[in-house]
XYZ file of C-alpha atoms in Angstrom:
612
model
C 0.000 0.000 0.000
C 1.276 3.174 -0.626
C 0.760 6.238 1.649
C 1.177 8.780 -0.475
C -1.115 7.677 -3.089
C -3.935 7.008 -0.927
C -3.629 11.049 0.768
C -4.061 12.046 -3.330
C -7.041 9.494 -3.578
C -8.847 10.607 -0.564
C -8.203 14.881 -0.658
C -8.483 15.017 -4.748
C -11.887 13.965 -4.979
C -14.682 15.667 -2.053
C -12.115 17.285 0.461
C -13.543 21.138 -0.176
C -16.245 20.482 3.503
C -13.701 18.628 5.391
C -11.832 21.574 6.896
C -14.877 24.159 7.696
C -17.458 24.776 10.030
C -18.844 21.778 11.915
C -16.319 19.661 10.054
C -13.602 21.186 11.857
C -14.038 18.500 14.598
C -13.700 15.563 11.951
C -9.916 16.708 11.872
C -9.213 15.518 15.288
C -11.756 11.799 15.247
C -10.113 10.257 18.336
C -12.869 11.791 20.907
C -15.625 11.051 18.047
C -14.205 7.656 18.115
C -14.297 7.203 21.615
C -17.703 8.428 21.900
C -18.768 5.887 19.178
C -16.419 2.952 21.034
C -18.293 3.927 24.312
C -21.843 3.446 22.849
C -21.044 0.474 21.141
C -19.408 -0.951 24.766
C -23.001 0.276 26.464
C -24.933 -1.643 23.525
C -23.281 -4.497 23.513
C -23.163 -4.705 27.488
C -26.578 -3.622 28.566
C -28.322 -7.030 29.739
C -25.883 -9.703 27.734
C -26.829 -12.311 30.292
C -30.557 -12.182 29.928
C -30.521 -14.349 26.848
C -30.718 -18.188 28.029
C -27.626 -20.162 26.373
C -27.900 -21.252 22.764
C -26.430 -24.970 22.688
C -23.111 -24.254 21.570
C -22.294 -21.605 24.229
C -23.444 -24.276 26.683
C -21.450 -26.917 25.634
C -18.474 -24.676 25.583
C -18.767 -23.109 28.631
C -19.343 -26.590 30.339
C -16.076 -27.353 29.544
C -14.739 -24.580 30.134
C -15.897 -24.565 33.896
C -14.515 -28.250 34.296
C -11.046 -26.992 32.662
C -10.888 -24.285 35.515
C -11.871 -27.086 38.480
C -9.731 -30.092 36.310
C -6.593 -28.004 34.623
C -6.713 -30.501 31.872
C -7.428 -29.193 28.366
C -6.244 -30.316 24.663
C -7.156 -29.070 21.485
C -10.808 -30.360 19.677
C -11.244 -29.031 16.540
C -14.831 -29.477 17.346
C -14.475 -26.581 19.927
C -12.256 -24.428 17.293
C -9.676 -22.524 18.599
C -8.506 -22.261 22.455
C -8.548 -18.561 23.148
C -11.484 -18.210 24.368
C -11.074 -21.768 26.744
C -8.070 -20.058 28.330
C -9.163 -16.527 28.704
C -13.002 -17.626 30.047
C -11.213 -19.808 32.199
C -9.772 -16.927 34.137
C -12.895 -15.203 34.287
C -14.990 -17.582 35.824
C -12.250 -18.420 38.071
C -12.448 -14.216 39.388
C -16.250 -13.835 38.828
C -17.951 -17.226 38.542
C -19.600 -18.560 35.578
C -22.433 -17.357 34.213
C -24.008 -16.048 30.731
C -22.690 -12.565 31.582
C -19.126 -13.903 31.999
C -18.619 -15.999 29.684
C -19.831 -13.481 26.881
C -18.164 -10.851 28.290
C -14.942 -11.559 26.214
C -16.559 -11.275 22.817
C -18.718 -8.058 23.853
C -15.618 -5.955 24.957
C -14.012 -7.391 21.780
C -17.005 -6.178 19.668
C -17.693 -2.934 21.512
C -13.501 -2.027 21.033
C -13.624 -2.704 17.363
C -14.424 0.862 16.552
C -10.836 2.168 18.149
C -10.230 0.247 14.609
C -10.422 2.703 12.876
C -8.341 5.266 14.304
C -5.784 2.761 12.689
C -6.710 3.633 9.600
C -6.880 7.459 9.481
C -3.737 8.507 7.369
C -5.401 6.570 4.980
C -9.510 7.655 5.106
C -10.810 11.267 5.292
C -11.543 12.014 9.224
C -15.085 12.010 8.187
C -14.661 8.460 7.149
C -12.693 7.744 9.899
C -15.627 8.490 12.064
C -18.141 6.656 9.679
C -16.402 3.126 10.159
C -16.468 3.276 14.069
C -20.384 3.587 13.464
C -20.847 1.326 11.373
C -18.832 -1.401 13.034
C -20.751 0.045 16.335
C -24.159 -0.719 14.878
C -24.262 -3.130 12.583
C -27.355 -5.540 13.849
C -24.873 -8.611 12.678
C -21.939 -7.663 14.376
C -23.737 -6.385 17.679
C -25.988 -9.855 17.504
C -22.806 -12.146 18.021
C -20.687 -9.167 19.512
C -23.231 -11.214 22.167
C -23.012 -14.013 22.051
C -19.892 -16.861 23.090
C -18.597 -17.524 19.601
C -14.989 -16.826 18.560
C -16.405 -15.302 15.228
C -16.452 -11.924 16.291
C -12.967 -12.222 18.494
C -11.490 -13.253 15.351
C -12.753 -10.508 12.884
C -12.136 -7.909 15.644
C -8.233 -9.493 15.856
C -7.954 -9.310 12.452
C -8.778 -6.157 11.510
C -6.523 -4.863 14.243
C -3.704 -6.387 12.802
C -4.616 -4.999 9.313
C -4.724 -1.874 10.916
C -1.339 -1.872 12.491
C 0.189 -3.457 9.945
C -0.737 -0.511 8.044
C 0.362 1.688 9.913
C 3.577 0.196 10.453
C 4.113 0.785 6.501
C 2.647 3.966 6.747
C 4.684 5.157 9.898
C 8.655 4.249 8.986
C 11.576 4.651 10.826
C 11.684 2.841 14.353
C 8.224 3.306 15.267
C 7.106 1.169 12.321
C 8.743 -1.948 14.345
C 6.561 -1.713 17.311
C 3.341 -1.049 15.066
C 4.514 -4.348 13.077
C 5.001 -6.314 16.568
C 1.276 -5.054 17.666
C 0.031 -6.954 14.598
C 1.451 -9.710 14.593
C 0.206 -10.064 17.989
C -3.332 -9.537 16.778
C -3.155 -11.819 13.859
C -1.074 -14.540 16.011
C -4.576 -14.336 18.264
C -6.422 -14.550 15.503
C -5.576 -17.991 14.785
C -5.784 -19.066 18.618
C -9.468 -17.908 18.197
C -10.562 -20.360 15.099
C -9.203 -21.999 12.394
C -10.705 -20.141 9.529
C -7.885 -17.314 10.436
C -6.219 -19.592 7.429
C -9.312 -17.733 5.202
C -8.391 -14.255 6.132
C -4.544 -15.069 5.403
C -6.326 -16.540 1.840
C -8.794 -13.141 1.283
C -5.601 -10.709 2.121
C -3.370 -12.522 -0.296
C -6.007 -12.321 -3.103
C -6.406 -9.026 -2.230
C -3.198 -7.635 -2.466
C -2.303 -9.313 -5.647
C -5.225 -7.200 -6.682
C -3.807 -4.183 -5.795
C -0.638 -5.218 -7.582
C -2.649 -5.587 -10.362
C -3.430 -1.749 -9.390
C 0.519 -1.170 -10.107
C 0.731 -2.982 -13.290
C -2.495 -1.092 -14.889
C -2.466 2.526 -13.120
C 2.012 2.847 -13.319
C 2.679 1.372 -17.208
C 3.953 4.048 -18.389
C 6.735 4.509 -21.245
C 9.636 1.708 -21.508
C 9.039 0.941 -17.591
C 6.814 -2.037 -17.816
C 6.157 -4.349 -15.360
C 9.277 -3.084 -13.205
C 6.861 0.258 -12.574
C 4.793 -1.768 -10.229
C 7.450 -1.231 -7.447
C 8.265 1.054 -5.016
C 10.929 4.142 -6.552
C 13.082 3.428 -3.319
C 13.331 -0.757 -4.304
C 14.012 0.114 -8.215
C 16.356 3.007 -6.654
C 18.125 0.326 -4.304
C 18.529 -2.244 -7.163
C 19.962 -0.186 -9.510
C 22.758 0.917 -6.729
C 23.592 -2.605 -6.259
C 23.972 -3.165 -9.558
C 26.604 -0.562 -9.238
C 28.059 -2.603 -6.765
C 26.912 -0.977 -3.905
C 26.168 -3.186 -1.049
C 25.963 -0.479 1.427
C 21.409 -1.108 0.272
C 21.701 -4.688 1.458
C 21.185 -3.010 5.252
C 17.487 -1.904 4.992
C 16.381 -5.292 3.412
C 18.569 -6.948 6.094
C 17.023 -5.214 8.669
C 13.421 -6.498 7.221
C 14.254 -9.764 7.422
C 15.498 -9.469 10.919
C 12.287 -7.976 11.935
C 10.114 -10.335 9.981
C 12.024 -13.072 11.633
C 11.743 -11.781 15.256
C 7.886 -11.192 13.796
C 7.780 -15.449 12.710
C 9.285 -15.768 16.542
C 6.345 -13.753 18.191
C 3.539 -15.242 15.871
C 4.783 -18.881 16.661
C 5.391 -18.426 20.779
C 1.789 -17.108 20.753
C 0.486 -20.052 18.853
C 2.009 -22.549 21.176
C 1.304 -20.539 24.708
C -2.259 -20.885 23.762
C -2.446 -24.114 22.039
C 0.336 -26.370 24.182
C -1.562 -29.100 26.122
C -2.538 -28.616 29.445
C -2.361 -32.132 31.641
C -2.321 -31.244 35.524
C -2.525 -34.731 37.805
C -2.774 -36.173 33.951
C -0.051 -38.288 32.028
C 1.386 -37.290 29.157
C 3.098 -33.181 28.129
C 1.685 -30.277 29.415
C 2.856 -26.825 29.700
C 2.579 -25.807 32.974
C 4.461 -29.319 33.851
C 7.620 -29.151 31.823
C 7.891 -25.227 32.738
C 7.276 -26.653 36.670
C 9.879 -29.012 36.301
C 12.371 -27.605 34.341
C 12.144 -30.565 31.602
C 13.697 -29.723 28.590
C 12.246 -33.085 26.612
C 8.591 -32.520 27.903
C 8.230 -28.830 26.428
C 9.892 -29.970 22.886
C 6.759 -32.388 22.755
C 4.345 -29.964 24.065
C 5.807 -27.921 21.810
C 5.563 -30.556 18.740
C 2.089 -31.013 19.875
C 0.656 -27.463 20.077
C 2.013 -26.823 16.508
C 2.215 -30.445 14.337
C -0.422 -32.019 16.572
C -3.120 -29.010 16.510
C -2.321 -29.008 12.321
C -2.977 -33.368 12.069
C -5.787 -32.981 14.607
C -7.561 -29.440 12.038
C -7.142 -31.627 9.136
C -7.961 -34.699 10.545
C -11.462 -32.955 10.829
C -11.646 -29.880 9.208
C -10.314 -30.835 6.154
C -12.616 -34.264 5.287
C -17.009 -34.556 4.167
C -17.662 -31.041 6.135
C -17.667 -29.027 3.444
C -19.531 -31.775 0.954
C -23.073 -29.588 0.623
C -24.929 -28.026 -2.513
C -23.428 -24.472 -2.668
C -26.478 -22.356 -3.721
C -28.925 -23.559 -0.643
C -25.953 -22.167 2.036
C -25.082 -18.635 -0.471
C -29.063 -18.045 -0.225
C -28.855 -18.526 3.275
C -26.046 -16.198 3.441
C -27.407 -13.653 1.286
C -30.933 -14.131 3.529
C -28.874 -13.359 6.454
C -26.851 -9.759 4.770
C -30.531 -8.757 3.563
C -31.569 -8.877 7.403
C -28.717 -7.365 9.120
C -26.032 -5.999 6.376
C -27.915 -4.882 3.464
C -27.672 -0.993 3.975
C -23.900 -1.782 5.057
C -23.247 -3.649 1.209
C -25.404 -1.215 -0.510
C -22.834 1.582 0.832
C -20.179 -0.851 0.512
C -20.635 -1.052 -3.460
C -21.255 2.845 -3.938
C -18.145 3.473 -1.757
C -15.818 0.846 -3.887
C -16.869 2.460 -7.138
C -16.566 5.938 -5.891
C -13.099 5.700 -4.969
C -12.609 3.756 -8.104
C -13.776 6.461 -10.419
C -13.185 9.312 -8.836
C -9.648 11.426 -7.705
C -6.201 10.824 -9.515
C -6.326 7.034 -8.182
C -8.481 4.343 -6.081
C -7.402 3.769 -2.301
C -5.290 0.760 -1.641
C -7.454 0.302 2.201
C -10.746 1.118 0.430
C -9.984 -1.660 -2.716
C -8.342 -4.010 -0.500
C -11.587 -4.310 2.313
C -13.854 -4.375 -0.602
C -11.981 -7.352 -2.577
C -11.748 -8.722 0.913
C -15.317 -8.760 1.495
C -16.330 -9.937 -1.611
C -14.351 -12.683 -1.280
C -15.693 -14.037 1.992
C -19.147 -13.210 0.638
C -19.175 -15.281 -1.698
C -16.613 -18.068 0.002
C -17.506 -18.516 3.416
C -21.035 -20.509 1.634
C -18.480 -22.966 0.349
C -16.597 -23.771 3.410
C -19.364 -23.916 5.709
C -20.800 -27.297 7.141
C -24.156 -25.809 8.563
C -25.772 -22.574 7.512
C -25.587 -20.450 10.650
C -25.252 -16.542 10.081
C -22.185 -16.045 12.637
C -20.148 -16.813 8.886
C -21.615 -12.920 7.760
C -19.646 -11.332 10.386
C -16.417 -12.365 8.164
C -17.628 -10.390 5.667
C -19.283 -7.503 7.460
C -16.029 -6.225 8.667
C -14.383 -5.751 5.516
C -17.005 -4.557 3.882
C -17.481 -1.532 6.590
C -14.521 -0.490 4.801
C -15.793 1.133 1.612
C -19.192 1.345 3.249
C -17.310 3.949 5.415
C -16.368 6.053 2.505
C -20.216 6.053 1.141
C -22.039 7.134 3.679
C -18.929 9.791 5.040
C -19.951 10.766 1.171
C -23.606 11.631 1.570
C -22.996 13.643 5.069
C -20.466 15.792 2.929
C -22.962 16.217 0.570
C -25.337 17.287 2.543
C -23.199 20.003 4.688
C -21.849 21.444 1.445
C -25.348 21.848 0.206
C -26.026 23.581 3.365
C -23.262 25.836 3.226
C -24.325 26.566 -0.941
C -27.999 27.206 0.427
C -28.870 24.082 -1.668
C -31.660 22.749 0.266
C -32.305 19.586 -2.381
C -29.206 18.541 -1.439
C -29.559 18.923 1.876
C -33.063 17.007 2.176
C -31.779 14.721 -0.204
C -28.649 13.683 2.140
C -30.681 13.884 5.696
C -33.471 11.618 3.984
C -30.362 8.898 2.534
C -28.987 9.105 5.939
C -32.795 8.810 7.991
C -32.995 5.862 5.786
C -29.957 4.256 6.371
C -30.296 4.661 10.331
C -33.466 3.655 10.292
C -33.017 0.212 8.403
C -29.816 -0.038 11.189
C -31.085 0.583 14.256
C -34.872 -1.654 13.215
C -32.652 -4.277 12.342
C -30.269 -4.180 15.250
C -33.760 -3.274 18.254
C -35.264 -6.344 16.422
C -32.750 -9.028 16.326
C -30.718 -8.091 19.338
C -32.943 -7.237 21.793
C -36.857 -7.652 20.692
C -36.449 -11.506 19.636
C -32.860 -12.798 19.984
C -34.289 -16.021 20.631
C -37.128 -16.035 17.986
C -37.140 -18.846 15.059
C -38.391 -16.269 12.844
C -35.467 -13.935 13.410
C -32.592 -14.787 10.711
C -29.879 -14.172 13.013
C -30.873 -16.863 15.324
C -29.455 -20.331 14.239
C -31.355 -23.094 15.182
C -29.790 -24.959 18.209
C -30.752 -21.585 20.468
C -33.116 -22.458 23.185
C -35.842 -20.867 24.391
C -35.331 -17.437 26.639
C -38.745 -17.618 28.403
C -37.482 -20.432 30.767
C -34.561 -17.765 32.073
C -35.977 -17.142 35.407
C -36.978 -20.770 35.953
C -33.231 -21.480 35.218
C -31.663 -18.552 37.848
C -34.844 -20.691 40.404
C -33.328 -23.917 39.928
C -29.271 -22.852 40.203
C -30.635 -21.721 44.016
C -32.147 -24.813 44.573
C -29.004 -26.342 43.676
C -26.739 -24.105 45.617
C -29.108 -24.617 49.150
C -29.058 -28.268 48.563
C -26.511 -30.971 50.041
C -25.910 -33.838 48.316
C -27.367 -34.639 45.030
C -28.808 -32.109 43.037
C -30.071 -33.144 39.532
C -31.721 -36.751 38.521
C -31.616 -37.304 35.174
C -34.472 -39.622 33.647
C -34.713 -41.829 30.847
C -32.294 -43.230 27.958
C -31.918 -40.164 26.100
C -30.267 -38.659 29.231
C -28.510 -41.796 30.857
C -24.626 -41.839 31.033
C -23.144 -44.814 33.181
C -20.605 -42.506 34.456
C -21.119 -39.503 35.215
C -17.648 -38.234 36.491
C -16.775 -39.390 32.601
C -18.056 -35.432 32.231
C -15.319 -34.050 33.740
C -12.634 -33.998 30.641
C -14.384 -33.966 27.060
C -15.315 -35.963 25.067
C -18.415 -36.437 27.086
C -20.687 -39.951 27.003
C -24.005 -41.004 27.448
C -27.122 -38.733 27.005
C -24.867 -35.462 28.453
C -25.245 -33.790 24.734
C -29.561 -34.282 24.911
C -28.813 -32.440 28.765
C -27.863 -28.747 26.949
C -28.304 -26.137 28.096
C -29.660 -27.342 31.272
C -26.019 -29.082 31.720
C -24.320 -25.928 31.660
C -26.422 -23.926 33.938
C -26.492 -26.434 36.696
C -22.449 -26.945 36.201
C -22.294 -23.162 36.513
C -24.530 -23.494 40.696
C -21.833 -26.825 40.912
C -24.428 -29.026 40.693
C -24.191 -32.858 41.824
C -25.631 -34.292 39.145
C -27.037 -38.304 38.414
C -29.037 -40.307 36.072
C -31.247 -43.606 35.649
C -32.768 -45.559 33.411
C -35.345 -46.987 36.157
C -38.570 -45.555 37.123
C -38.466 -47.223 40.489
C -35.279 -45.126 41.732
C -37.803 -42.432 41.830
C -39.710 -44.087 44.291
C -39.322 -42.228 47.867
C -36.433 -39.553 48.531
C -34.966 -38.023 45.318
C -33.112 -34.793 44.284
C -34.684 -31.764 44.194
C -34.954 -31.646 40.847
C -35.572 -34.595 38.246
C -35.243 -33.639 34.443
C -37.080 -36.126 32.061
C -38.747 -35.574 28.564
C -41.704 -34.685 27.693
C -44.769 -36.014 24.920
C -42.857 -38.051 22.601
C -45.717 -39.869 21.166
C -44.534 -38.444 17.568
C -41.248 -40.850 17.583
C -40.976 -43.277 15.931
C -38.966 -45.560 18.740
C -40.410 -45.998 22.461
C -38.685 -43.067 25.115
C -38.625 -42.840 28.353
C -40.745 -39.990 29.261
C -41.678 -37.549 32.141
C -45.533 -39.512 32.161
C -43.728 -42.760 32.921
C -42.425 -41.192 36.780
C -45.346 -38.349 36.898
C -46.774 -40.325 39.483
C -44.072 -40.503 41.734
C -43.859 -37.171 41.316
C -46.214 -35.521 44.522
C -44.592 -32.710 46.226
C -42.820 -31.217 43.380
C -44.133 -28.849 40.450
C -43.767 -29.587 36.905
C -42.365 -27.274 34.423
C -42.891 -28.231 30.560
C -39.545 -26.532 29.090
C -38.430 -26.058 25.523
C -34.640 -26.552 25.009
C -34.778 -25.105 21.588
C -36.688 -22.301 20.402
C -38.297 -24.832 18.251
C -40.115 -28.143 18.802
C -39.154 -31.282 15.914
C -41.820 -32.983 17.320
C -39.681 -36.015 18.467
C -37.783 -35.755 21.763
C -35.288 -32.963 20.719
C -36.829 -29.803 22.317
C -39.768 -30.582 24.954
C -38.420 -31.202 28.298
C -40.288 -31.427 32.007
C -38.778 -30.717 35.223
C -39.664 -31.582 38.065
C -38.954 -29.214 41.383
C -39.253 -29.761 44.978
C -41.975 -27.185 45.832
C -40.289 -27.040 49.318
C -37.329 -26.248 47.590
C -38.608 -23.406 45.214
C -38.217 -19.764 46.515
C -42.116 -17.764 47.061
C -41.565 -15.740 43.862
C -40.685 -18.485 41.833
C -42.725 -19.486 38.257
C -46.332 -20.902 38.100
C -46.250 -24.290 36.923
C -46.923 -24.366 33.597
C -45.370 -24.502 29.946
C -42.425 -21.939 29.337
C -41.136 -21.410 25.540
């Protein structure tokens, strides 16, 4: 990318509003920025526990509370990257686990992303500057699974951070450029301890900048120069002194490759802090043991196995039948999912890209580069997917915030300039764009995030999220849990039966534990003693407070156990009819009953009836 070309793409083309009047404060973004960072922090914050767990948060966070009480923990691909194992881990150890916790992570991750693009600035008007915070403030998509326990929004946010400072490490020279080039690799060395797909980004950036080469090769031809007037004057100046015989120009490239070496040292000591076994009381490597015990041999394998094993174990799973679906069903899904929370954001994105294309002495390496980026994952994240789930939009969202930035900073300057020509058209005109596009924002994002974030009908909700109306019951039964001694939880029926239950305490789990989400997670987080049968008669006199079994079944095809079968042994204790998913299959996937010890219940706790 080169600096100076992208100043004479963004002052050559709508700079004349930039510098007056209320504009004046567009010259200095950082407080604007911080403004925007703070709102998106109080959006993104403001009740993030309320939501009852969609499966996968549950089964993550499960095992995430029996890392912090078991230290053991190894990489599952299953379970994508270990960042968020690691980092939770310490959380829940300070604060306990709970929804808020364990999403709190990913919503300061989500609600920082607008300090992005501050990052950014030497290369986007400060107008523009200001209109990508907002946008990757508000975006419904982003703010959805900003909360929400998912590493897809960690890893975007990482990303783009490390785009940013590796731009500005090229942008900055001299020593300072070192320390902006150490920041990102940090940031993109995270990335990849947050989920695998990091690999895609590296893919989408290295299509993109041959792009942008292809920029040199089309927009520098010019006389005999050719090809060789793709590169930088200071690397054709450089080669033509050591033609000369000047070696004294071998020191800056030297110095490079020293950096990028040191940079290769940093990215790979990240990978392996994060990814190195953990195996406390357990045979076999672990970290913390060969540190503990000074073993030289131990931390070469748990070296070998946080980098060779973690590749043979993403292949192993990653790279088999996942990805062995019709394409067009999962890009209509995708494009279902941008219509719903990203189609003002595309709309700008597309004017934005063709704007700086056709307008000013040349098109902005940042603004070409997000937009080819974007694309990209628009249209490649449908192929690579093995479910359709709209978490895979947020890879493109960011990008494509980029050029959307430049758009709508576009109409606003359009606007005040009409104002200060006493062009009212243009005025009404730009307020009535801009109305529309923070209307169609903040519907979207009041709708999704906070009306119905549980709701089948809302497109942002994938289908394994359970049902939010049995939250209370839920916070009710973790108390009962907490005031009891002994056993907590019964478990009834095949579909929940696991011979041994302390087989939960290092994954893989056994047994029924996966037809037990969420309810598994929320009675690990009130350290629940949990048990199950297969027997009816167990039932029979003194039992836990609380006795989980399933509910009608009489759609399925194969005889299940079911809550009628121990109803009866059931007196003294209310019965709750639960969904687990927002949805019902009609088989014995979402209704569930439990049964609670009325004696146990606090006064102000549910009616019995049917929640979901």
């Amino acid at each position: 990318m080169s600096g100076s070309d992208a100043t004479q793409s963004r002052t050559g083309s709508f700079a004349a509003s930039d510098a007056t009047g209320i504009l004046e404060r567009f010259t200095h973004p950082v407080p604007l920025v911080g403004l925007v960072t703070v709102f998106a922090l109080a959006l993104r914050l403001v009740g993030l526990g309320t939501r009852v767990a969609h499966q996968d948060e549950a089964r993550v966070a499960y095992w995430i509370a029996r890392y912090v009480e078991t230290g053991i923990w190894s990489y599952r691909p299953i379970v994508h990257g270990p960042f968020l194992v690691h980092v939770n881990s310490v959380l829940f150890s300070l604060f306990g686990a709970s929804d808020f916790t364990m999403r709190l992570v990913v919503a300061l991750a989500g609600g920082l992303l607008p300090l992005s693009a501050l990052l950014f600035r030497r290369r986007l008007r400060d107008s523009e500057t200001v209109a990508l915070a907002l946008l990757l403030a508000t975006n419904p998509i982003l703010l959805y699974y900003s909360r929400f326990m998912r590493n897809d929004v960690l890893l975007a946010a990482a990303m783009l951070f490390a785009l940013g400072f590796f731009v500005r490490a090229y942008d900055a020279g001299g020593t300072r450029s070192a320390g902006y080039f150490f920041v990102g690799v940090a940031c993109f060395a995270l990335g990849f301890t947050m989920k695998e797909n990091a690999l895609l980004y590296a893919a989408c950036w290295g299509g993109a900048a041959v792009l942008l080469y292809d920029h040199r090769l089309f927009l520098r031809r010019v006389g005999n120069e050719g090809v060789a007037a793709a590169f930088p004057d200071w690397s054709r100046r450089g080669a033509s002194r050591l033609r000369d015989g000047d070696r004294s120009v071998l020191r800056r490239p030297l110095v490079y490759l020293g950096v990028g070496l040191l940079g290769v040292l940093e990215f790979f000591t990240i990978v392996v802090f994060f990814y190195a076994p953990r195996s406390q009381g357990q045979a076999g490597p672990g970290l913390w043991k060969a540190l503990g015990r000074g073993d030289a041999g131990m931390f070469l394998a748990v070296v070998d196995e946080a980098i060779f094993g973690t590749w043979r174990e993403f292949m192993g799973s990653w790279a088999g039948g996942h990805q062995s679906h019709p394409y067009l069903p999962f890009l209509e899904h995708h494009l279902g999912v941008i219509e719903v929370g990203a189609l003002a954001l595309v709309v700008l994105a597309v004017v934005g890209f063709l704007v700086d294309r056709y307008s000013g002495e040349r098109p902005s390496d940042l603004v070409s580069f997000g937009f080819y980026w974007g694309f990209a994952s628009v249209l490649g994240y449908p192929l690579v997917m093995d479910i359709k789930a709209a978490w895979a939009v947020v890879h493109a969202v960011v990008p494509l915030a980029i050029p959307a930035a430049v758009a709508l900073a576009l109409v606003f300057r359009w606007g005040w300039e009409g104002h200060q020509r006493d062009d009212d058209l243009s005025v009404v005109a730009a307020v009535l764009l801009l109305l529309l596009v923070g209307a169609q924002v903040g519907t979207a994002a009041y709708s999704t995030t906070y009306q119905h974030p549980q709701s089948p009908d809302n497109e942002l909700v994938q289908y394994a999220q359970s049902s939010t109306e049995m939250g209370g019951l839920l916070s009710d039964l973790q108390d009962v849990a907490r005031e009891n001694e002994g056993t907590d939880v019964l478990y009834y029926g095949e579909k929940f039966y696991a011979g041994n239950e302390a087989g939960h305490d290092v994954p893989p789990a056994t047994g029924g534990w996966f037809a037990r989400l969420p309810l598994e997670w929320y009675f690990e987080a009130a350290d629940a003693e949990v048990t199950s049968t297969r027997d009816p008669s167990d039932l029979v006199g003194e039992k836990p407070p609380i006795v989980v079994a399933l509910g009608d079944a009489s759609t399925c095809n194969s005889e299940e156990d079911v809550a009628d079968d121990v109803d009866r042994y059931m007196k003294g204790y209310v019965r709750y009819d639960v969904q687990r998913f927002g949805y019902d299959s009609g088989c014995t996937v979402s209704s569930v009953v439990i049964f609670v010890d009325q004696d146990a219940l606090p006064a102000d706790a549910p009616k019995p009836g049917t929640f979901g």
